[in-house]
Amino acid sequence: FASYYGDHMVLQKAPAGAVVWGHGLPGAAVTVALLEAAGLVVMKKRAQVKGPSGRWTVVLDPMDQGGPYTLMAEQGLENVTLQDIYFGDVWLCSGQSNMAMTVLQVANASQELAAAARYPYVRVFAAAPACSHVELEDLERVDLPWSIPTAENLGHGNFTYFSAVCWLLGRSLYEALGFPVGLVEAAWSGTPIEAWSSRQALQMCGLPDDTGSACFNHAGLKPPVCFAPLSHPALSSSTSTHQHLSGPQTPSVLWNAMIHPLLNMTLRGIAWYQGEANAFLHTDWYNCTFPALVADWRQAFHTGSAGQTEPLLPFGFVQLSTYRRQSPDNSFAWLRWHQTADLGVVPNTRMPGTFMAVAMDLGDEHSPYGSIHPRDKQNVAHRLLLGARAVAYGDKELVFQGPYPIRAVLEVTRGLLNITYSQELVFRQRDMQSFEVCCSSQASLCQWVPAPVAMVGSRTVTLALAGCGALVLGLRYAWAEWPCDYQACPLYNPQGLPAPPFL
């Protein structure tokens, strides 16, 4: 079997068929058998080892949730046996440091770690950090082979394994669904989206797909050239050596080494937490690079799994939290906006089948890992769970996102702007700075100024425009690096979900 496989793993359940693959002697026949606990053969599949790659692939018949099963692969007199296999839903979790944060690092860590033993049917796997200049067929290394969760492997260290966001989401999915969940982590701190994107995805956005440099592995003897800054004739960045770009930046090197080897897997969904690095590098391109990555990963997993992973694979992501209080920089605000393909909410026409966890109200100024790494990953995972249940599992009645404006009407004579929202509003604080309008006396001029909240109705917010010129050219909300304090943004819905920022 490929290094991805091992005892205790979860394979994707019906209606999809799980894909298993491995290596053998070119031209040899491989027999794959699935056995029940009592030894009864459930199914047998045969595959031919293809040369020169020496790979074989088998698509199992769709299996209902449950287990345990034994999986065997035989080639002549040789055989490999994997035990304690379950069928359930498999989710891939990827991104940078906020995805890589372990359960050890989050709020109430000791309680979370102690609770791990209660979830033996949520299985975890973590790929080791690695980069490559060419697409790899197998993972270079594995940090955590398929395992039953324990306090040790959920809190191995800082930014190692296992991902807190991934674990908390998977655990919540298990509680909601009642069947096994498999979690696969592939994350690396300080990495921009370009490193996780295939050459084809970058070409869709007109970005360079290759720097021509070599890429050494994570434990290489030479300084890893894959950390080199990205370059593009239309782009420049004076912050490419910023502390939050600590990981590989070369285009496609993480796609090549950490995602491409997994493409044969049958998946149920993806969770993504990335973007901080791109607040310092090529921010203005994220409204293309992120939708392109989503579409490209979907196509790649669908094709790689012989059509078993659905084409519109559910894709959830976390919108950026906060960083520096009272910073004049608005790159975080732009990145949040670009995470939605500049449409404010998802799913939308450019990003169908996606869902988003808003996190701008979860700032953690005193986090020992820096304010860019808030410890409240429980709320992040809960908001992802709501989106997953609604978008991936079809719970149409579930409210999974906060209120969003659907109409704005200007009352020029009264100097008011009335905003109508999609949901009932809960107004938590009368923040003078959250709403801003772009004022001008001429259409070509624009100055953003605060628009105080004059009145709040059940679904409306009225802004006072005193001091604004004759023209209001724009409106924005929560457009700052640190928009509001912990769980205290101005607008929420009754379910406690914050209104996302908008422009």
Short mmCIF file of C-alpha atoms in Angstrom, two decimals:
data_model
loop_
_atom_site.label_atom_id
_atom_site.label_comp_id
_atom_site.label_asym_id
_atom_site.label_seq_id
_atom_site.Cartn_x
_atom_site.Cartn_y
_atom_site.Cartn_z
CA PHE A 1 0.00 0.00 0.00
CA ALA A 2 1.00 3.64 -0.39
CA SER A 3 2.42 5.24 2.74
CA TYR A 4 -0.95 6.94 3.21
CA TYR A 5 -2.52 3.65 4.31
CA GLY A 6 -2.31 1.99 7.69
CA ASP A 7 -4.17 0.35 10.53
CA HIS A 8 -7.03 2.33 12.10
CA MET A 9 -7.83 4.33 8.99
CA VAL A 10 -11.23 5.51 7.78
CA LEU A 11 -12.20 5.01 4.15
CA GLN A 12 -14.98 6.94 2.43
CA LYS A 13 -18.36 5.29 2.78
CA ALA A 14 -21.23 4.94 0.29
CA PRO A 15 -22.53 6.26 -1.99
CA ALA A 16 -18.94 6.74 -3.16
CA GLY A 17 -16.46 3.92 -3.49
CA ALA A 18 -13.19 4.22 -1.60
CA VAL A 19 -10.02 4.13 -3.67
CA VAL A 20 -6.99 2.19 -2.44
CA TRP A 21 -3.65 2.10 -4.18
CA GLY A 22 -0.08 1.00 -3.74
CA HIS A 23 3.10 -0.21 -5.36
CA GLY A 24 4.18 -3.56 -6.76
CA LEU A 25 6.26 -5.26 -9.40
CA PRO A 26 5.38 -3.89 -12.86
CA GLY A 27 3.05 -6.26 -14.65
CA ALA A 28 2.18 -8.29 -11.56
CA ALA A 29 -1.40 -8.93 -10.47
CA VAL A 30 -2.55 -7.63 -7.09
CA THR A 31 -5.59 -8.98 -5.26
CA VAL A 32 -7.26 -6.71 -2.74
CA ALA A 33 -9.67 -8.28 -0.26
CA LEU A 34 -11.93 -6.69 2.34
CA LEU A 35 -12.80 -8.96 5.26
CA GLU A 36 -15.19 -8.68 8.15
CA ALA A 37 -13.94 -9.08 11.71
CA ALA A 38 -14.84 -12.80 11.66
CA GLY A 39 -12.75 -13.31 8.53
CA LEU A 40 -15.64 -13.46 6.05
CA VAL A 41 -14.62 -11.97 2.69
CA VAL A 42 -16.84 -9.00 1.82
CA MET A 43 -15.30 -8.33 -1.59
CA LYS A 44 -12.28 -9.08 -3.72
CA LYS A 45 -10.77 -6.84 -6.38
CA ARG A 46 -7.92 -7.44 -8.81
CA ALA A 47 -5.56 -4.87 -10.29
CA GLN A 48 -2.58 -4.89 -12.58
CA VAL A 49 0.61 -3.12 -11.51
CA LYS A 50 1.36 -0.54 -14.20
CA GLY A 51 4.85 0.25 -15.35
CA PRO A 52 7.06 2.12 -15.11
CA SER A 53 5.45 3.73 -12.06
CA GLY A 54 4.84 0.37 -10.40
CA ARG A 55 1.45 1.57 -9.12
CA TRP A 56 -1.85 -0.22 -8.83
CA THR A 57 -5.26 1.22 -8.02
CA VAL A 58 -8.53 -0.36 -6.93
CA VAL A 59 -11.96 1.21 -6.46
CA LEU A 60 -13.84 -0.65 -3.74
CA ASP A 61 -17.58 -1.22 -4.00
CA PRO A 62 -19.49 1.39 -1.98
CA MET A 63 -19.67 0.34 1.66
CA ASP A 64 -22.11 1.43 4.34
CA GLN A 65 -20.77 3.16 7.42
CA GLY A 66 -19.18 1.03 10.10
CA GLY A 67 -16.53 -1.59 10.77
CA PRO A 68 -14.10 -2.90 11.79
CA TYR A 69 -12.77 -4.52 8.63
CA THR A 70 -9.47 -5.97 7.53
CA LEU A 71 -7.93 -4.93 4.21
CA MET A 72 -5.45 -7.22 2.47
CA ALA A 73 -3.35 -6.80 -0.66
CA GLU A 74 -1.63 -9.85 -2.16
CA GLN A 75 0.95 -10.08 -4.91
CA GLY A 76 2.13 -13.64 -5.44
CA LEU A 77 3.39 -14.92 -2.11
CA GLU A 78 3.62 -11.45 -0.58
CA ASN A 79 0.78 -9.79 1.28
CA VAL A 80 0.12 -6.74 3.39
CA THR A 81 -2.69 -6.65 5.95
CA LEU A 82 -4.28 -3.59 7.52
CA GLN A 83 -6.50 -3.93 10.59
CA ASP A 84 -9.28 -1.98 12.29
CA ILE A 85 -10.56 -0.26 9.13
CA TYR A 86 -13.81 1.71 9.26
CA PHE A 87 -15.99 3.32 6.62
CA GLY A 88 -17.28 6.83 7.20
CA ASP A 89 -16.67 10.33 5.85
CA VAL A 90 -13.15 11.54 5.07
CA TRP A 91 -12.22 15.23 5.32
CA LEU A 92 -8.97 16.85 4.26
CA CYS A 93 -7.73 19.83 6.32
CA SER A 94 -5.11 22.14 4.88
CA GLY A 95 -3.65 25.63 5.20
CA GLN A 96 -1.09 27.49 7.23
CA SER A 97 -0.36 28.08 10.94
CA ASN A 98 -3.91 28.58 12.20
CA MET A 99 -4.75 25.18 10.73
CA ALA A 100 -1.49 23.71 12.04
CA MET A 101 -2.11 24.83 15.66
CA THR A 102 -2.56 21.72 17.78
CA VAL A 103 -5.16 21.01 20.44
CA LEU A 104 -2.39 21.65 22.98
CA GLN A 105 -2.37 25.32 21.95
CA VAL A 106 -6.07 26.20 22.07
CA ALA A 107 -8.35 27.46 24.81
CA ASN A 108 -9.32 24.81 27.39
CA ALA A 109 -6.58 22.58 26.00
CA SER A 110 -6.42 20.24 28.99
CA GLN A 111 -10.16 19.55 28.80
CA GLU A 112 -10.04 19.01 25.06
CA LEU A 113 -7.11 16.61 25.32
CA ALA A 114 -8.74 14.67 28.14
CA ALA A 115 -11.89 14.27 26.02
CA ALA A 116 -10.01 12.70 23.10
CA ALA A 117 -10.49 9.17 24.39
CA ARG A 118 -14.26 9.54 24.00
CA TYR A 119 -13.94 9.61 20.19
CA PRO A 120 -12.29 6.36 19.07
CA TYR A 121 -14.19 6.43 15.77
CA VAL A 122 -12.70 9.75 14.69
CA ARG A 123 -9.39 8.75 13.14
CA VAL A 124 -6.53 11.15 12.44
CA PHE A 125 -3.63 11.28 9.97
CA ALA A 126 -1.03 14.02 9.36
CA ALA A 127 1.30 14.40 6.41
CA ALA A 128 4.77 15.70 7.24
CA PRO A 129 5.84 19.10 5.90
CA ALA A 130 7.57 18.62 2.57
CA CYS A 131 8.09 20.54 -0.65
CA SER A 132 8.96 19.42 -4.15
CA HIS A 133 9.64 21.04 -7.49
CA VAL A 134 7.82 18.18 -9.26
CA GLU A 135 4.53 16.46 -8.54
CA LEU A 136 5.10 13.47 -6.25
CA GLU A 137 3.15 10.22 -6.40
CA ASP A 138 3.55 9.43 -2.70
CA LEU A 139 4.09 11.39 0.48
CA GLU A 140 7.73 11.94 1.35
CA ARG A 141 7.07 11.40 5.06
CA VAL A 142 4.18 10.97 7.47
CA ASP A 143 4.12 12.80 10.79
CA LEU A 144 1.17 10.88 12.23
CA PRO A 145 0.07 7.59 10.65
CA TRP A 146 -3.61 6.73 10.89
CA SER A 147 -4.33 6.72 14.63
CA ILE A 148 -7.04 6.57 17.24
CA PRO A 149 -7.02 9.99 18.92
CA THR A 150 -5.13 10.40 22.17
CA ALA A 151 -3.96 13.36 24.22
CA GLU A 152 -0.46 12.72 22.87
CA ASN A 153 -1.22 12.74 19.17
CA LEU A 154 -3.66 15.65 19.39
CA GLY A 155 -1.18 17.77 21.35
CA HIS A 156 2.19 16.61 20.13
CA GLY A 157 3.63 20.14 20.19
CA ASN A 158 3.23 23.63 18.80
CA PHE A 159 2.19 23.81 15.13
CA THR A 160 2.98 20.14 14.54
CA TYR A 161 0.12 17.63 14.85
CA PHE A 162 -2.71 17.28 15.20
CA SER A 163 -4.66 20.30 13.86
CA ALA A 164 -7.06 21.69 16.47
CA VAL A 165 -9.49 23.12 13.89
CA CYS A 166 -9.51 19.84 12.00
CA TRP A 167 -9.99 17.78 15.15
CA LEU A 168 -12.74 19.96 16.60
CA LEU A 169 -14.60 19.97 13.28
CA GLY A 170 -14.24 16.22 12.86
CA ARG A 171 -15.31 15.50 16.40
CA SER A 172 -18.38 17.71 15.95
CA LEU A 173 -19.21 16.03 12.65
CA TYR A 174 -19.06 12.65 14.39
CA GLU A 175 -21.43 13.89 17.10
CA ALA A 176 -23.83 15.26 14.48
CA LEU A 177 -23.68 12.34 12.03
CA GLY A 178 -23.16 9.36 14.33
CA PHE A 179 -20.71 7.48 12.10
CA PRO A 180 -16.91 7.33 11.73
CA VAL A 181 -14.97 10.33 10.48
CA GLY A 182 -11.46 10.28 9.01
CA LEU A 183 -9.34 13.43 9.21
CA VAL A 184 -6.29 14.04 7.02
CA GLU A 185 -4.09 17.04 7.82
CA ALA A 186 -1.68 18.64 5.34
CA ALA A 187 -0.64 22.06 6.66
CA TRP A 188 2.47 24.25 6.92
CA SER A 189 2.82 27.53 8.81
CA GLY A 190 3.59 30.78 7.03
CA THR A 191 2.72 29.57 3.53
CA PRO A 192 1.00 31.57 0.77
CA ILE A 193 -1.72 30.13 -1.42
CA GLU A 194 0.61 30.03 -4.41
CA ALA A 195 2.64 27.23 -2.80
CA TRP A 196 -0.54 25.13 -2.41
CA SER A 197 -1.71 25.79 -5.98
CA SER A 198 -1.00 23.62 -9.01
CA ARG A 199 0.66 25.08 -12.08
CA GLN A 200 -2.69 24.97 -13.88
CA ALA A 201 -4.45 26.92 -11.13
CA LEU A 202 -1.78 29.62 -11.14
CA GLN A 203 -1.94 29.87 -14.91
CA MET A 204 -5.67 30.58 -14.62
CA CYS A 205 -4.75 33.76 -12.75
CA GLY A 206 -1.79 34.72 -14.92
CA LEU A 207 0.70 34.00 -12.16
CA PRO A 208 4.07 32.29 -12.61
CA ASP A 209 3.81 28.53 -12.34
CA ASP A 210 7.51 27.84 -11.96
CA THR A 211 10.59 29.70 -10.77
CA GLY A 212 13.01 27.21 -12.26
CA SER A 213 14.60 26.56 -8.87
CA ALA A 214 15.16 23.26 -7.16
CA CYS A 215 13.33 22.38 -3.97
CA PHE A 216 14.94 20.46 -1.13
CA ASN A 217 12.99 18.42 1.37
CA HIS A 218 12.08 19.63 4.83
CA ALA A 219 15.16 18.04 6.37
CA GLY A 220 17.48 18.88 3.46
CA LEU A 221 21.13 19.60 4.03
CA LYS A 222 21.07 22.75 1.92
CA PRO A 223 18.97 25.84 2.67
CA PRO A 224 15.63 24.96 1.05
CA VAL A 225 15.37 27.01 -2.12
CA CYS A 226 11.62 26.45 -2.01
CA PHE A 227 11.50 29.27 0.55
CA ALA A 228 12.45 31.79 -2.14
CA PRO A 229 10.04 34.73 -2.59
CA LEU A 230 7.56 34.60 -5.44
CA SER A 231 8.22 36.82 -8.40
CA HIS A 232 6.06 38.17 -11.20
CA PRO A 233 6.63 41.09 -13.58
CA ALA A 234 3.32 42.65 -12.62
CA LEU A 235 3.82 42.17 -8.89
CA SER A 236 6.27 43.27 -6.27
CA SER A 237 6.40 42.86 -2.53
CA SER A 238 8.61 44.54 0.02
CA THR A 239 7.25 42.24 2.71
CA SER A 240 8.24 38.88 1.20
CA THR A 241 10.61 38.31 4.11
CA HIS A 242 7.91 39.14 6.65
CA GLN A 243 7.79 36.88 9.69
CA HIS A 244 4.46 35.45 8.57
CA LEU A 245 6.03 34.16 5.33
CA SER A 246 8.18 31.67 7.19
CA GLY A 247 7.23 28.67 5.06
CA PRO A 248 7.82 27.76 1.42
CA GLN A 249 6.72 30.42 -1.05
CA THR A 250 7.78 28.97 -4.38
CA PRO A 251 4.75 28.26 -6.58
CA SER A 252 3.26 24.75 -6.37
CA VAL A 253 5.88 23.16 -4.09
CA LEU A 254 3.34 22.16 -1.42
CA TRP A 255 0.77 21.10 -3.97
CA ASN A 256 3.46 18.88 -5.47
CA ALA A 257 4.61 17.27 -2.22
CA MET A 258 1.61 17.33 0.14
CA ILE A 259 -1.59 17.40 -1.96
CA HIS A 260 -0.80 15.66 -5.24
CA PRO A 261 0.12 12.38 -3.46
CA LEU A 262 -3.37 12.30 -1.93
CA LEU A 263 -5.40 12.82 -5.11
CA ASN A 264 -6.47 9.16 -5.39
CA MET A 265 -8.31 9.47 -2.08
CA THR A 266 -12.09 9.59 -2.06
CA LEU A 267 -13.06 12.62 0.01
CA ARG A 268 -16.29 13.95 1.51
CA GLY A 269 -15.07 17.50 2.06
CA ILE A 270 -12.20 19.94 2.57
CA ALA A 271 -11.55 22.45 5.36
CA TRP A 272 -9.09 25.28 4.61
CA TYR A 273 -7.56 27.89 6.94
CA GLN A 274 -5.08 30.05 5.07
CA GLY A 275 -4.64 33.64 3.99
CA GLU A 276 -2.56 35.45 6.58
CA ALA A 277 0.56 35.04 4.42
CA ASN A 278 -1.27 36.56 1.46
CA ALA A 279 -2.19 39.60 3.51
CA PHE A 280 1.52 40.38 3.11
CA LEU A 281 2.11 38.95 -0.36
CA HIS A 282 0.08 39.34 -3.56
CA THR A 283 -3.07 40.29 -1.66
CA ASP A 284 -4.79 41.76 -4.71
CA TRP A 285 -4.59 38.44 -6.56
CA TYR A 286 -6.34 36.36 -3.91
CA ASN A 287 -9.78 36.98 -5.42
CA CYS A 288 -8.53 34.87 -8.32
CA THR A 289 -6.03 32.49 -6.73
CA PHE A 290 -8.42 31.24 -4.05
CA PRO A 291 -11.42 30.43 -6.30
CA ALA A 292 -8.94 28.90 -8.76
CA LEU A 293 -7.49 26.65 -6.05
CA VAL A 294 -10.97 25.52 -4.98
CA ALA A 295 -11.97 24.65 -8.54
CA ASP A 296 -8.64 22.99 -9.30
CA TRP A 297 -8.55 20.84 -6.16
CA ARG A 298 -12.10 19.70 -6.83
CA GLN A 299 -11.27 18.65 -10.37
CA ALA A 300 -8.03 16.98 -9.31
CA PHE A 301 -9.62 14.91 -6.52
CA HIS A 302 -12.56 13.97 -8.74
CA THR A 303 -10.25 12.78 -11.51
CA GLY A 304 -7.71 11.17 -9.18
CA SER A 305 -10.38 9.12 -7.43
CA ALA A 306 -11.77 7.77 -10.72
CA GLY A 307 -14.84 9.96 -10.30
CA GLN A 308 -15.65 8.80 -6.76
CA THR A 309 -15.05 12.20 -5.12
CA GLU A 310 -17.95 14.38 -6.22
CA PRO A 311 -17.15 17.17 -8.71
CA LEU A 312 -18.57 19.89 -6.44
CA LEU A 313 -16.64 18.69 -3.40
CA PRO A 314 -17.80 20.71 -0.35
CA PHE A 315 -15.10 23.22 0.53
CA GLY A 316 -15.21 25.09 3.84
CA PHE A 317 -12.80 27.80 4.92
CA VAL A 318 -12.12 30.22 7.75
CA GLN A 319 -12.20 33.93 7.04
CA LEU A 320 -9.24 35.69 8.62
CA SER A 321 -9.40 36.67 12.26
CA THR A 322 -7.61 39.74 13.64
CA TYR A 323 -3.99 40.74 13.92
CA ARG A 324 -2.90 44.18 15.17
CA ARG A 325 -5.26 46.43 17.11
CA GLN A 326 -5.66 49.93 15.63
CA SER A 327 -3.37 49.14 12.73
CA PRO A 328 -3.89 51.54 9.78
CA ASP A 329 -3.15 48.70 7.37
CA ASN A 330 -6.25 47.31 5.62
CA SER A 331 -4.68 44.30 3.89
CA PHE A 332 -6.48 41.92 6.25
CA ALA A 333 -9.78 43.58 5.31
CA TRP A 334 -9.03 43.18 1.62
CA LEU A 335 -7.96 39.57 2.10
CA ARG A 336 -11.23 38.77 3.93
CA TRP A 337 -13.13 40.29 1.02
CA HIS A 338 -11.07 38.40 -1.55
CA GLN A 339 -11.72 35.14 0.31
CA THR A 340 -15.32 35.50 -0.90
CA ALA A 341 -14.22 36.31 -4.48
CA ASP A 342 -15.27 39.91 -3.71
CA LEU A 343 -18.92 38.93 -3.25
CA GLY A 344 -19.07 39.09 0.56
CA VAL A 345 -20.74 35.78 1.34
CA VAL A 346 -20.50 32.19 0.15
CA PRO A 347 -21.70 30.07 -1.49
CA ASN A 348 -21.89 32.40 -4.46
CA THR A 349 -21.73 32.25 -8.25
CA ARG A 350 -17.93 32.22 -8.32
CA MET A 351 -17.58 29.79 -5.41
CA PRO A 352 -20.51 27.33 -5.40
CA GLY A 353 -20.59 24.58 -2.81
CA THR A 354 -18.42 26.51 -0.36
CA PHE A 355 -19.03 27.66 3.22
CA MET A 356 -17.21 30.11 5.46
CA ALA A 357 -16.57 30.54 9.17
CA VAL A 358 -16.33 34.25 10.01
CA ALA A 359 -13.63 34.75 12.66
CA MET A 360 -13.03 38.49 12.84
CA ASP A 361 -14.72 38.65 16.27
CA LEU A 362 -12.45 35.99 17.80
CA GLY A 363 -9.34 38.14 18.23
CA ASP A 364 -6.90 37.10 20.94
CA GLU A 365 -4.58 39.98 21.78
CA HIS A 366 -2.84 38.04 24.54
CA SER A 367 -2.30 34.77 22.68
CA PRO A 368 1.15 33.41 23.61
CA TYR A 369 1.54 32.50 19.94
CA GLY A 370 0.93 36.06 18.76
CA SER A 371 -2.38 37.80 18.15
CA ILE A 372 -2.46 36.42 14.60
CA HIS A 373 -3.03 32.99 16.24
CA PRO A 374 -6.21 33.24 18.35
CA ARG A 375 -6.81 30.34 20.71
CA ASP A 376 -10.59 30.15 20.36
CA LYS A 377 -10.67 27.40 17.78
CA GLN A 378 -13.87 25.95 19.26
CA ASN A 379 -15.99 28.77 17.79
CA VAL A 380 -14.14 28.47 14.50
CA ALA A 381 -14.92 24.76 14.33
CA HIS A 382 -18.54 25.30 15.37
CA ARG A 383 -19.09 27.80 12.57
CA LEU A 384 -17.43 25.45 10.09
CA LEU A 385 -19.67 22.66 11.35
CA LEU A 386 -22.81 24.71 10.68
CA GLY A 387 -21.64 25.37 7.15
CA ALA A 388 -20.75 21.73 6.59
CA ARG A 389 -24.13 20.54 7.83
CA ALA A 390 -25.94 23.04 5.59
CA VAL A 391 -23.83 22.86 2.43
CA ALA A 392 -22.22 19.39 2.53
CA TYR A 393 -25.03 17.50 4.24
CA GLY A 394 -28.05 19.41 2.96
CA ASP A 395 -29.64 20.71 6.18
CA LYS A 396 -31.63 23.46 4.47
CA GLU A 397 -33.27 24.67 7.67
CA LEU A 398 -30.00 25.36 9.47
CA VAL A 399 -28.82 28.96 9.83
CA PHE A 400 -25.10 28.72 9.08
CA GLN A 401 -24.00 32.28 8.44
CA GLY A 402 -24.57 35.74 9.81
CA PRO A 403 -26.72 38.56 8.43
CA TYR A 404 -25.70 40.30 5.22
CA PRO A 405 -27.02 43.55 3.68
CA ILE A 406 -29.41 43.14 0.78
CA ARG A 407 -30.39 46.78 0.20
CA ALA A 408 -29.20 50.30 1.01
CA VAL A 409 -31.40 53.37 0.52
CA LEU A 410 -30.09 56.92 0.82
CA GLU A 411 -32.32 59.63 2.33
CA VAL A 412 -30.48 62.72 1.14
CA THR A 413 -32.73 65.31 2.77
CA ARG A 414 -32.46 63.68 6.19
CA GLY A 415 -28.80 62.73 5.83
CA LEU A 416 -29.49 59.05 6.53
CA LEU A 417 -28.56 55.74 4.96
CA ASN A 418 -30.93 52.83 5.63
CA ILE A 419 -29.43 49.32 5.31
CA THR A 420 -31.68 46.26 5.17
CA TYR A 421 -30.21 42.91 6.21
CA SER A 422 -31.07 39.34 5.25
CA GLN A 423 -31.72 38.22 8.83
CA GLU A 424 -32.91 39.46 12.17
CA LEU A 425 -30.24 41.53 13.89
CA VAL A 426 -28.81 41.52 17.39
CA PHE A 427 -27.00 44.81 18.02
CA ARG A 428 -24.28 44.20 20.61
CA GLN A 429 -22.52 47.56 20.73
CA ARG A 430 -22.90 51.02 19.27
CA ASP A 431 -19.52 51.17 17.58
CA MET A 432 -18.86 54.53 15.94
CA GLN A 433 -16.18 53.15 13.63
CA SER A 434 -17.64 49.94 12.19
CA PHE A 435 -19.60 51.52 9.35
CA GLU A 436 -17.90 53.89 6.96
CA VAL A 437 -19.14 55.70 3.88
CA CYS A 438 -17.18 56.99 0.92
CA CYS A 439 -18.14 60.67 0.75
CA SER A 440 -17.59 63.08 -2.07
CA SER A 441 -18.84 66.29 -3.60
CA GLN A 442 -17.47 65.13 -6.94
CA ALA A 443 -17.75 61.66 -8.41
CA SER A 444 -14.01 61.37 -8.85
CA LEU A 445 -13.16 62.04 -5.22
CA CYS A 446 -13.67 59.69 -2.30
CA GLN A 447 -12.87 59.83 1.37
CA TRP A 448 -13.85 57.11 3.83
CA VAL A 449 -15.37 58.55 6.99
CA PRO A 450 -17.20 56.92 9.93
CA ALA A 451 -20.99 56.76 9.69
CA PRO A 452 -22.44 56.48 13.21
CA VAL A 453 -25.36 54.14 13.82
CA ALA A 454 -28.45 56.26 14.42
CA MET A 455 -31.01 53.49 14.83
CA VAL A 456 -31.31 49.70 14.63
CA GLY A 457 -34.48 47.84 13.74
CA SER A 458 -35.20 44.14 13.62
CA ARG A 459 -33.53 43.87 10.21
CA THR A 460 -32.36 47.41 9.51
CA VAL A 461 -29.51 49.70 10.44
CA THR A 462 -29.78 53.46 9.92
CA LEU A 463 -26.55 55.43 9.57
CA ALA A 464 -26.15 59.18 10.14
CA LEU A 465 -24.31 60.90 7.31
CA ALA A 466 -23.71 64.29 8.95
CA GLY A 467 -20.69 65.94 7.41
CA CYS A 468 -20.86 63.81 4.26
CA GLY A 469 -20.98 65.57 0.91
CA ALA A 470 -23.69 65.31 -1.68
CA LEU A 471 -22.47 61.98 -2.99
CA VAL A 472 -22.13 58.67 -1.15
CA LEU A 473 -20.04 56.50 -3.42
CA GLY A 474 -19.47 53.51 -1.17
CA LEU A 475 -20.29 51.76 2.07
CA ARG A 476 -18.18 49.35 4.08
CA TYR A 477 -18.44 47.52 7.40
CA ALA A 478 -15.74 46.14 9.71
CA TRP A 479 -13.05 47.19 7.26
CA ALA A 480 -10.03 46.97 9.55
CA GLU A 481 -7.26 44.63 10.58
CA TRP A 482 -8.87 44.38 14.05
CA PRO A 483 -12.54 45.25 13.45
CA CYS A 484 -13.93 44.52 16.91
CA ASP A 485 -13.16 42.99 20.28
CA TYR A 486 -13.72 39.39 21.29
CA GLN A 487 -17.28 38.31 20.44
CA ALA A 488 -18.31 41.96 20.44
CA CYS A 489 -18.76 43.02 16.85
CA PRO A 490 -21.78 45.30 16.46
CA LEU A 491 -24.02 42.98 14.45
CA TYR A 492 -24.94 39.32 14.99
CA ASN A 493 -27.97 37.17 14.31
CA PRO A 494 -29.97 35.52 17.13
CA GLN A 495 -27.88 32.36 16.66
CA GLY A 496 -24.74 34.27 17.64
CA LEU A 497 -23.15 34.38 14.18
CA PRO A 498 -21.49 37.69 13.29
CA ALA A 499 -22.34 39.74 10.24
CA PRO A 500 -19.37 39.41 7.87
CA PRO A 501 -17.44 42.42 6.64
CA PHE A 502 -18.51 43.95 3.32
CA LEU A 503 -17.52 46.58 0.83
#
